[in-house]
Short mmCIF file of C-alpha atoms in Angstrom, two decimals:
data_model
loop_
_atom_site.label_atom_id
_atom_site.label_comp_id
_atom_site.label_asym_id
_atom_site.label_seq_id
_atom_site.Cartn_x
_atom_site.Cartn_y
_atom_site.Cartn_z
CA MET D 1 -18.69 26.03 31.88
CA ALA D 2 -15.24 24.56 32.39
CA ALA D 3 -16.57 21.05 31.95
CA ALA D 4 -18.30 22.08 28.71
CA GLY D 5 -15.07 23.64 27.49
CA GLN D 6 -13.16 20.47 28.23
CA VAL D 7 -15.68 18.43 26.25
CA GLU D 8 -15.37 20.86 23.36
CA ASN D 9 -11.59 20.57 23.45
CA ARG D 10 -11.80 16.80 23.36
CA ILE D 11 -14.04 16.96 20.30
CA VAL D 12 -11.73 19.38 18.50
CA SER D 13 -8.67 17.23 19.22
CA LYS D 14 -10.10 14.02 17.81
CA LYS D 15 -7.69 12.23 15.49
CA LYS D 16 -8.81 12.51 11.89
CA ALA D 17 -8.42 9.51 9.61
CA HIS D 18 -6.45 9.37 6.39
CA LEU D 19 -7.91 7.27 3.58
CA LEU D 20 -6.32 5.50 0.66
CA GLY D 21 -7.85 3.30 -2.02
CA PHE D 22 -5.99 -0.01 -2.35
CA ILE D 23 -6.04 -1.26 -5.93
CA GLN D 24 -3.95 -2.94 -8.62
CA HIS D 25 -3.52 -2.06 -12.27
CA GLY D 26 -5.33 -5.20 -13.28
CA VAL D 27 -8.60 -7.00 -13.73
CA ASN D 28 -8.72 -8.05 -10.08
CA SER D 29 -7.16 -6.65 -6.93
CA HIS D 30 -7.21 -7.99 -3.38
CA ALA D 31 -10.61 -9.64 -3.23
CA THR D 32 -10.20 -12.82 -5.25
CA GLY D 33 -12.95 -13.50 -7.77
CA MET D 34 -14.36 -9.97 -7.85
CA TRP D 35 -14.22 -9.90 -11.63
CA ARG D 36 -17.19 -12.33 -11.41
CA HIS D 37 -19.29 -9.99 -9.31
CA PRO D 38 -22.37 -8.65 -11.15
CA ARG D 39 -21.48 -5.09 -10.12
CA ASP D 40 -17.78 -5.21 -10.98
CA LYS D 41 -16.60 -2.77 -13.68
CA VAL D 42 -20.00 -2.54 -15.32
CA GLY D 43 -19.38 -0.38 -18.38
CA TRP D 44 -15.68 0.00 -17.56
CA ASP D 45 -12.47 -1.53 -18.93
CA PHE D 46 -9.56 -1.56 -16.47
CA SER D 47 -7.05 -1.29 -19.31
CA ARG D 48 -8.45 2.05 -20.54
CA PRO D 49 -7.83 5.56 -19.14
CA ALA D 50 -11.50 6.39 -18.50
CA TYR D 51 -11.79 3.77 -15.76
CA TRP D 52 -8.80 5.13 -13.84
CA GLN D 53 -9.90 8.71 -14.28
CA HIS D 54 -13.32 7.87 -12.85
CA MET D 55 -11.78 5.96 -9.93
CA ALA D 56 -9.43 8.88 -9.23
CA ARG D 57 -12.22 11.47 -9.32
CA THR D 58 -14.31 9.30 -7.02
CA MET D 59 -11.51 9.07 -4.46
CA GLU D 60 -10.82 12.78 -4.70
CA ARG D 61 -14.52 13.47 -4.19
CA GLY D 62 -14.15 11.43 -1.02
CA LEU D 63 -11.04 13.48 -0.05
CA PHE D 64 -8.78 10.42 -0.02
CA ASP D 65 -5.07 11.06 0.35
CA ALA D 66 -4.16 8.78 -2.51
CA MET D 67 -4.84 5.83 -4.70
CA PHE D 68 -2.36 3.17 -3.64
CA ILE D 69 -1.34 0.82 -6.46
CA ALA D 70 0.01 -2.54 -5.35
CA ASP D 71 1.98 -4.72 -7.74
CA GLU D 72 3.32 -8.18 -8.46
CA LEU D 73 5.89 -8.65 -11.22
CA ALA D 74 4.86 -12.11 -12.39
CA PRO D 75 2.05 -14.64 -11.87
CA TYR D 76 2.61 -16.67 -8.68
CA ASN D 77 3.95 -20.14 -9.49
CA THR D 78 4.25 -21.73 -6.04
CA HIS D 79 0.97 -23.66 -5.91
CA GLY D 80 1.58 -27.03 -7.54
CA GLY D 81 4.74 -25.61 -9.11
CA THR D 82 2.72 -23.77 -11.74
CA SER D 83 0.94 -20.47 -12.35
CA ASP D 84 -1.99 -22.23 -14.03
CA PRO D 85 -4.53 -21.58 -11.22
CA ILE D 86 -3.42 -17.93 -11.02
CA VAL D 87 -4.15 -17.44 -14.70
CA LYS D 88 -7.27 -19.63 -14.62
CA TYR D 89 -8.99 -17.74 -11.80
CA ALA D 90 -7.59 -14.24 -12.47
CA VAL D 91 -5.74 -14.14 -9.14
CA GLN D 92 -4.14 -10.71 -9.52
CA CYS D 93 -3.71 -11.63 -13.17
CA PRO D 94 -3.45 -10.01 -15.62
CA THR D 95 -1.70 -7.11 -13.91
CA HIS D 96 -0.23 -4.18 -15.85
CA GLU D 97 2.76 -2.03 -14.88
CA PRO D 98 1.70 0.38 -12.11
CA SER D 99 3.60 3.60 -12.84
CA THR D 100 2.14 3.91 -16.34
CA ILE D 101 -1.22 5.12 -15.01
CA VAL D 102 0.14 7.79 -12.66
CA PRO D 103 -0.17 10.67 -15.19
CA ILE D 104 -3.64 9.45 -16.18
CA ILE D 105 -4.77 9.60 -12.56
CA THR D 106 -3.13 12.89 -11.63
CA THR D 107 -4.19 14.82 -14.73
CA ALA D 108 -7.80 13.91 -13.89
CA THR D 109 -7.47 15.29 -10.35
CA LYS D 110 -6.01 18.25 -8.46
CA HIS D 111 -5.22 16.82 -5.04
CA LEU D 112 -5.30 13.03 -5.09
CA GLY D 113 -1.92 11.40 -4.69
CA VAL D 114 -0.74 8.11 -6.15
CA GLY D 115 1.30 5.56 -4.26
CA VAL D 116 3.09 3.31 -6.71
CA THR D 117 4.69 -0.01 -5.80
CA LEU D 118 8.07 -0.47 -7.47
CA SER D 119 10.58 -3.21 -6.71
CA THR D 120 14.25 -2.55 -6.11
CA ALA D 121 15.18 -6.12 -7.05
CA PHE D 122 15.61 -5.70 -10.78
CA GLU D 123 16.13 -1.97 -11.37
CA HIS D 124 19.19 0.18 -10.68
CA PRO D 125 18.63 3.08 -8.24
CA TYR D 126 19.66 5.58 -10.92
CA SER D 127 16.74 4.70 -13.20
CA MET D 128 14.39 4.40 -10.22
CA VAL D 129 15.17 7.97 -9.14
CA ARG D 130 14.80 9.21 -12.69
CA ARG D 131 11.38 7.59 -13.08
CA LEU D 132 10.02 8.68 -9.69
CA SER D 133 11.27 12.25 -10.00
CA SER D 134 9.76 12.50 -13.48
CA LEU D 135 6.41 11.26 -12.12
CA ASP D 136 6.59 13.73 -9.25
CA HIS D 137 7.03 16.56 -11.75
CA LEU D 138 4.16 15.36 -13.94
CA SER D 139 1.85 15.02 -10.93
CA ASP D 140 2.72 18.39 -9.35
CA GLY D 141 4.18 16.60 -6.34
CA ARG D 142 1.64 13.90 -5.64
CA VAL D 143 3.65 10.68 -5.90
CA ALA D 144 4.61 8.16 -3.23
CA TRP D 145 6.92 5.18 -3.65
CA ASN D 146 5.97 1.94 -1.94
CA ILE D 147 9.41 0.38 -1.53
CA VAL D 148 9.49 -3.39 -2.03
CA SER D 149 12.31 -5.84 -2.67
CA SER D 150 10.37 -8.75 -4.27
CA TYR D 151 9.44 -11.68 -2.07
CA SER D 152 7.90 -14.01 -4.66
CA LYS D 153 9.80 -16.82 -6.37
CA SER D 154 7.84 -16.18 -9.56
CA GLU D 155 9.31 -12.69 -9.84
CA TRP D 156 12.87 -13.96 -9.62
CA ASP D 157 12.10 -16.74 -12.07
CA ALA D 158 10.66 -14.21 -14.53
CA TYR D 159 13.83 -12.11 -14.45
CA GLY D 160 16.08 -15.15 -14.59
CA VAL D 161 17.85 -14.30 -11.35
CA GLU D 162 18.53 -16.51 -8.35
CA MET D 163 16.45 -15.40 -5.38
CA THR D 164 18.50 -13.87 -2.58
CA HIS D 165 17.92 -14.55 1.11
CA ARG D 166 15.61 -12.10 2.89
CA THR D 167 18.39 -10.80 5.19
CA ARG D 168 20.65 -10.20 2.21
CA ARG D 169 17.87 -8.34 0.43
CA TYR D 170 17.62 -5.85 3.30
CA GLU D 171 21.36 -5.21 3.16
CA LEU D 172 21.00 -4.48 -0.54
CA LEU D 173 17.94 -2.34 0.13
CA GLU D 174 19.81 -0.12 2.59
CA GLU D 175 22.50 0.60 0.00
CA TYR D 176 19.84 1.11 -2.65
CA MET D 177 18.27 3.87 -0.57
CA GLU D 178 21.67 5.42 0.09
CA VAL D 179 22.20 5.85 -3.66
CA CYS D 180 18.68 7.22 -4.14
CA TYR D 181 19.16 9.84 -1.43
CA LYS D 182 22.49 10.92 -2.94
CA LEU D 183 20.88 11.41 -6.34
CA TRP D 184 17.81 13.23 -5.00
CA ASN D 185 20.10 15.59 -3.07
CA SER D 186 22.59 16.18 -5.88
CA TRP D 187 20.84 19.33 -7.12
CA ASP D 188 20.86 22.47 -4.96
CA ALA D 189 17.59 24.38 -4.77
CA ASP D 190 19.12 27.35 -6.64
CA ALA D 191 21.06 25.34 -9.22
CA ILE D 192 18.88 26.42 -12.14
CA VAL D 193 19.85 29.90 -13.38
CA ALA D 194 18.00 29.93 -16.72
CA ASP D 195 19.77 33.10 -17.89
CA LYS D 196 18.90 33.47 -21.56
CA ALA D 197 21.33 36.34 -22.09
CA SER D 198 24.38 34.33 -21.00
CA GLY D 199 23.03 31.01 -22.17
CA ILE D 200 23.61 29.45 -18.75
CA TYR D 201 20.79 27.20 -17.67
CA ALA D 202 22.25 25.56 -14.54
CA ASP D 203 25.33 26.04 -12.39
CA PRO D 204 27.41 22.82 -12.59
CA ALA D 205 28.89 23.55 -9.16
CA LYS D 206 25.40 23.16 -7.71
CA VAL D 207 24.59 19.93 -9.52
CA ARG D 208 26.96 17.49 -7.92
CA GLU D 209 28.14 14.29 -9.53
CA ILE D 210 27.86 11.42 -7.08
CA ASN D 211 30.48 8.67 -7.17
CA HIS D 212 29.07 5.72 -5.28
CA VAL D 213 31.07 2.51 -5.06
CA GLY D 214 29.43 0.01 -2.76
CA GLU D 215 28.98 -3.68 -2.22
CA PHE D 216 25.96 -3.93 -4.51
CA PHE D 217 25.89 -0.77 -6.61
CA ARG D 218 28.11 1.61 -8.50
CA CYS D 219 26.89 4.96 -9.73
CA LYS D 220 28.94 7.87 -11.14
CA ALA D 221 26.46 10.48 -12.30
CA ARG D 222 24.42 13.55 -11.64
CA SER D 223 20.71 13.03 -11.31
CA PHE D 224 19.27 13.59 -14.78
CA VAL D 225 16.06 15.12 -13.37
CA ALA D 226 15.95 18.52 -11.67
CA PRO D 227 14.39 18.64 -8.19
CA SER D 228 10.70 17.80 -8.30
CA PRO D 229 7.97 19.56 -6.30
CA GLN D 230 8.36 17.21 -3.31
CA GLY D 231 12.15 16.88 -3.69
CA GLN D 232 11.66 13.15 -3.46
CA PRO D 233 8.49 11.07 -3.45
CA VAL D 234 6.75 10.28 -0.19
CA LEU D 235 8.38 7.07 1.00
CA TRP D 236 6.00 4.27 1.86
CA GLN D 237 6.75 0.88 3.35
CA ALA D 238 4.99 -2.24 4.56
CA GLY D 239 7.69 -3.73 6.75
CA SER D 240 6.36 -6.66 8.74
CA SER D 241 9.29 -8.86 9.73
CA ASP D 242 11.67 -7.68 12.46
CA ARG D 243 14.18 -6.45 9.88
CA GLY D 244 11.38 -5.00 7.77
CA ARG D 245 10.00 -3.01 10.69
CA ASP D 246 13.42 -1.54 11.33
CA PHE D 247 13.72 -0.53 7.69
CA ALA D 248 10.28 1.07 7.79
CA ALA D 249 11.03 2.90 11.04
CA LYS D 250 14.23 4.30 9.53
CA HIS D 251 13.02 5.36 6.08
CA ALA D 252 9.23 5.51 5.78
CA GLU D 253 6.96 8.51 6.05
CA ALA D 254 3.94 6.20 6.13
CA ILE D 255 3.59 2.49 6.81
CA PHE D 256 0.92 0.12 5.59
CA ALA D 257 0.13 -2.86 7.80
CA VAL D 258 -2.51 -5.58 7.93
CA HIS D 259 -3.77 -6.64 11.34
CA PRO D 260 -7.11 -8.36 11.88
CA THR D 261 -7.85 -7.09 15.40
CA VAL D 262 -7.49 -3.87 17.36
CA THR D 263 -5.20 -5.68 19.82
CA ARG D 264 -2.77 -6.57 17.02
CA MET D 265 -2.95 -3.01 15.70
CA ARG D 266 -2.01 -1.61 19.10
CA HIS D 267 0.86 -4.08 19.44
CA TYR D 268 2.19 -3.00 16.04
CA THR D 269 1.74 0.70 16.82
CA ASP D 270 3.67 0.43 20.09
CA ASP D 271 6.41 -1.62 18.46
CA LEU D 272 6.88 0.85 15.59
CA ASN D 273 6.98 3.84 17.93
CA ASN D 274 9.68 2.10 19.97
CA ARG D 275 11.68 1.50 16.80
CA LEU D 276 11.30 5.13 15.74
CA ASP D 277 13.13 6.12 18.91
CA LYS D 278 16.04 3.92 17.85
CA PHE D 279 16.40 6.00 14.69
CA GLU D 280 15.92 9.30 16.55
CA ARG D 281 12.50 9.92 15.07
CA PRO D 282 9.72 11.12 17.41
CA PRO D 283 6.77 8.80 18.16
CA GLY D 284 3.90 9.43 15.80
CA SER D 285 6.14 10.96 13.11
CA VAL D 286 5.26 8.14 10.71
CA LYS D 287 1.67 7.66 9.65
CA LEU D 288 0.37 4.17 10.43
CA ILE D 289 -2.20 3.13 7.86
CA PHE D 290 -4.00 -0.14 8.56
CA GLY D 291 -5.78 -2.21 5.97
CA ALA D 292 -9.57 -2.50 6.10
CA GLN D 293 -12.24 -3.75 3.77
CA THR D 294 -15.72 -2.30 3.96
CA VAL D 295 -19.14 -3.45 2.84
CA VAL D 296 -21.65 -0.68 3.44
CA ALA D 297 -25.39 -0.49 2.88
CA ASP D 298 -28.44 1.33 4.24
CA THR D 299 -29.24 -1.56 6.60
CA ARG D 300 -27.19 -4.23 8.33
CA SER D 301 -29.12 -7.03 6.68
CA GLU D 302 -28.51 -5.57 3.23
CA ALA D 303 -24.81 -5.16 4.01
CA GLN D 304 -24.57 -8.77 5.17
CA GLU D 305 -26.26 -9.96 1.97
CA LYS D 306 -23.73 -7.95 -0.05
CA TYR D 307 -20.89 -9.49 1.93
CA GLU D 308 -22.15 -13.03 1.35
CA ARG D 309 -22.32 -12.30 -2.37
CA ILE D 310 -18.70 -11.14 -2.31
CA LYS D 311 -17.56 -14.31 -0.55
CA ALA D 312 -19.51 -16.46 -3.00
CA CYS D 313 -17.29 -15.18 -5.83
CA ILE D 314 -14.10 -16.67 -4.33
CA PRO D 315 -12.80 -19.82 -6.09
CA ALA D 316 -11.30 -22.24 -3.55
CA GLU D 317 -8.34 -23.28 -5.71
CA GLY D 318 -7.61 -19.68 -6.64
CA ALA D 319 -7.64 -18.73 -2.95
CA LEU D 320 -5.14 -21.48 -2.12
CA ALA D 321 -2.92 -20.51 -5.06
CA TRP D 322 -2.81 -16.88 -3.92
CA MET D 323 -1.96 -17.85 -0.37
CA SER D 324 0.75 -20.20 -1.68
CA GLY D 325 2.27 -17.38 -3.73
CA HIS D 326 2.27 -14.84 -0.90
CA PHE D 327 3.65 -17.16 1.76
CA GLY D 328 6.08 -19.14 -0.37
CA LEU D 329 4.62 -22.57 0.45
CA ASP D 330 2.86 -24.99 -1.85
CA PHE D 331 -0.37 -25.53 0.03
CA SER D 332 -1.49 -28.08 -2.56
CA THR D 333 0.78 -30.55 -0.72
CA TYR D 334 -0.82 -29.95 2.69
CA ASP D 335 -3.81 -31.45 4.43
CA LEU D 336 -6.34 -28.62 4.16
CA ASP D 337 -7.61 -29.38 7.66
CA GLU D 338 -4.17 -28.78 9.19
CA TYR D 339 -3.93 -25.69 11.36
CA VAL D 340 -1.90 -22.78 10.00
CA GLN D 341 -0.62 -22.17 13.52
CA ASN D 342 1.61 -25.25 13.04
CA ILE D 343 3.28 -23.91 9.88
CA GLU D 344 6.29 -21.68 9.31
CA VAL D 345 6.38 -19.64 6.11
CA PRO D 346 9.30 -18.16 4.15
CA GLY D 347 7.13 -15.46 2.50
CA ILE D 348 5.41 -12.36 3.84
CA GLN D 349 5.56 -12.93 7.59
CA GLY D 350 3.40 -9.99 8.63
CA LEU D 351 0.55 -10.99 6.38
CA PHE D 352 0.78 -14.56 7.60
CA GLU D 353 0.21 -13.21 11.11
CA SER D 354 -3.04 -11.71 9.84
CA ILE D 355 -4.18 -15.30 9.31
CA LEU D 356 -2.74 -16.60 12.57
CA TYR D 357 -4.74 -14.02 14.52
CA ALA D 358 -7.78 -13.88 12.24
CA ARG D 359 -9.93 -15.37 15.01
CA ASP D 360 -8.18 -13.80 17.98
CA GLY D 361 -5.75 -16.71 18.25
CA ALA D 362 -8.29 -19.51 17.81
CA PRO D 363 -7.04 -22.27 15.47
CA VAL D 364 -7.57 -21.71 11.74
CA THR D 365 -7.28 -24.50 9.17
CA ILE D 366 -5.53 -24.04 5.83
CA ARG D 367 -8.89 -24.35 4.09
CA GLU D 368 -10.38 -21.59 6.25
CA ALA D 369 -7.26 -19.45 6.03
CA ALA D 370 -7.32 -19.47 2.22
CA MET D 371 -10.89 -18.18 2.12
CA ILE D 372 -10.20 -15.54 4.78
CA TYR D 373 -7.08 -14.40 2.97
CA ALA D 374 -8.78 -14.32 -0.42
CA GLN D 375 -11.37 -11.84 0.87
CA GLY D 376 -8.73 -9.17 1.42
CA MET D 377 -5.39 -10.44 2.76
CA GLY D 378 -6.73 -11.01 6.25
CA MET D 379 -7.76 -7.40 6.83
CA PRO D 380 -10.66 -6.71 9.16
CA VAL D 381 -13.85 -6.64 7.11
CA LEU D 382 -16.28 -3.98 8.31
CA VAL D 383 -19.83 -4.90 7.31
CA GLY D 384 -22.85 -2.74 8.12
CA THR D 385 -24.29 0.73 7.83
CA ALA D 386 -22.17 3.88 7.56
CA THR D 387 -22.68 4.34 11.29
CA ASP D 388 -21.46 0.81 12.04
CA ILE D 389 -18.34 1.24 9.93
CA ALA D 390 -17.51 4.66 11.39
CA ASP D 391 -17.95 3.21 14.89
CA GLN D 392 -15.38 0.50 14.18
CA MET D 393 -12.96 2.91 12.53
CA GLU D 394 -13.07 5.12 15.60
CA VAL D 395 -12.04 2.14 17.72
CA PHE D 396 -9.10 1.45 15.38
CA LEU D 397 -8.07 5.11 15.54
CA ASP D 398 -8.35 5.53 19.31
CA GLU D 399 -7.45 2.10 20.64
CA GLY D 400 -5.41 0.61 17.80
CA GLY D 401 -3.27 3.66 17.08
CA ALA D 402 -4.29 3.88 13.42
CA ASP D 403 -3.70 7.15 11.59
CA GLY D 404 -5.83 6.00 8.69
CA PHE D 405 -7.00 3.16 6.52
CA MET D 406 -6.02 1.46 3.30
CA LEU D 407 -9.39 0.48 1.86
CA ALA D 408 -9.14 -2.77 -0.07
CA ALA D 409 -11.31 -2.93 -3.15
CA THR D 410 -14.13 -5.39 -3.63
CA TYR D 411 -16.15 -4.67 -6.78
CA THR D 412 -14.97 -1.53 -8.53
CA PRO D 413 -15.62 1.31 -8.88
CA GLY D 414 -18.76 0.77 -6.77
CA CYS D 415 -17.04 0.01 -3.47
CA PHE D 416 -15.25 3.37 -3.51
CA GLU D 417 -18.32 5.26 -4.72
CA GLU D 418 -20.32 3.82 -1.82
CA PHE D 419 -17.65 4.65 0.74
CA ALA D 420 -17.26 8.22 -0.53
CA ASP D 421 -21.01 8.82 -0.57
CA MET D 422 -22.01 7.01 2.63
CA VAL D 423 -19.14 6.58 5.08
CA VAL D 424 -17.14 9.77 4.44
CA PRO D 425 -20.06 12.08 5.41
CA GLU D 426 -20.54 10.09 8.62
CA LEU D 427 -16.84 10.40 9.50
CA GLN D 428 -16.98 14.13 8.77
CA ARG D 429 -20.07 14.53 10.94
CA ARG D 430 -18.05 13.05 13.81
CA GLN D 431 -15.08 15.33 13.02
CA ARG D 432 -13.04 12.24 12.16
CA PHE D 433 -12.22 13.20 8.60
CA ARG D 434 -11.13 16.27 6.71
CA THR D 435 -13.55 18.54 4.87
CA SER D 436 -10.87 19.91 2.53
CA TYR D 437 -7.30 19.17 1.50
CA ALA D 438 -4.48 20.85 3.42
CA GLY D 439 -2.20 21.53 0.49
CA THR D 440 -1.27 20.67 -3.05
CA THR D 441 1.32 17.93 -2.56
CA LEU D 442 0.75 14.45 -1.24
CA ARG D 443 3.21 15.03 1.60
CA GLU D 444 1.29 18.10 2.77
CA ASN D 445 -2.00 16.19 2.78
CA LEU D 446 -0.54 13.13 4.44
CA LEU D 447 0.87 15.26 7.27
CA GLN D 448 -2.50 16.94 7.80
CA GLY D 449 -3.83 16.27 11.29
#
């Protein structure tokens, strides 16, 4: 009996996965060429509300934590010194502003959160706080902020500003967050009186004016938005460099990372938990969400056929142009048979590692790397039946340290419909996924075990 009880306890204590849908507010997301796919957006227009409402309801039906909206502020212009191939092959282009669809998504759902990517590079913290707090109110507390500082030359060119060095950007980012925290905390919980008889709405003594004078920012103001349901949005980060991982360990409530193998996932998990200790945060207090792309079907052979069709949509030049933009190198000037292991990049270091280790350390040429990256940023691609995909996810949870998965889109909305209808029930059957939401805010659901 004792042995049976121990088995039962092990089953009950299984880690349950968190799921997020990884998308952009554009015609194409993170699988280059998907707009060409015969099943992509059939009957849907990405620039209209109905598409986003359907996507949101699909993810909520699958009990996802959130829809996570990535962003890029301008077409990449690194490849050949021009953005022509980006425009030509719809490489994350056109892309619309991400926060504009938050109310559309959250009014169509009751529980689904929205993670919105917003750059600190070209917006003052005062207006950032005002926008995010307003969105948190309108969503009933279901907003997350993916904090980025703009890594792409094209973004700085678009805003007419000289690009700062990465180290300097993190110094600015730390002060940026300091101002945001001051503004979010400037209202006391009981500041609003709303006494109609006296005419007093709020007690000025409980709505403090901050007076920040720093190296990068000045701000003398009270926050113009009263405290939102979450107080502040859930803070999300994708720190990958050494400095970026420190920033994530200090500030983030959840971290998104791309690692192609379970070994790399475990290395990242252990490293982040060590860094959490440095900032006096307990191990496991930050959710680690790893990227994954799935291709599911009733049989393995059917899934493989679907996967080959997805790969066939990728334009080679578009793949190279995207990789050039992300990594800050003009790969049009390289021998495509050169190994990426011999190259240093100024761009997103963590994502470049996803290419370096795409084949468990075996050499990868630039030509091969571009096609791997264009499938989904070097994420592991899980191809097979619902059982096959759940098997692999369990390995990532138990051996890699994952708390959940950022599911990169292929053709939409079909890829999310298929996952919700096929893989989610299999994960639930194994007690690896929730059967209901824990609360009403995104933070409550994200913290759910």
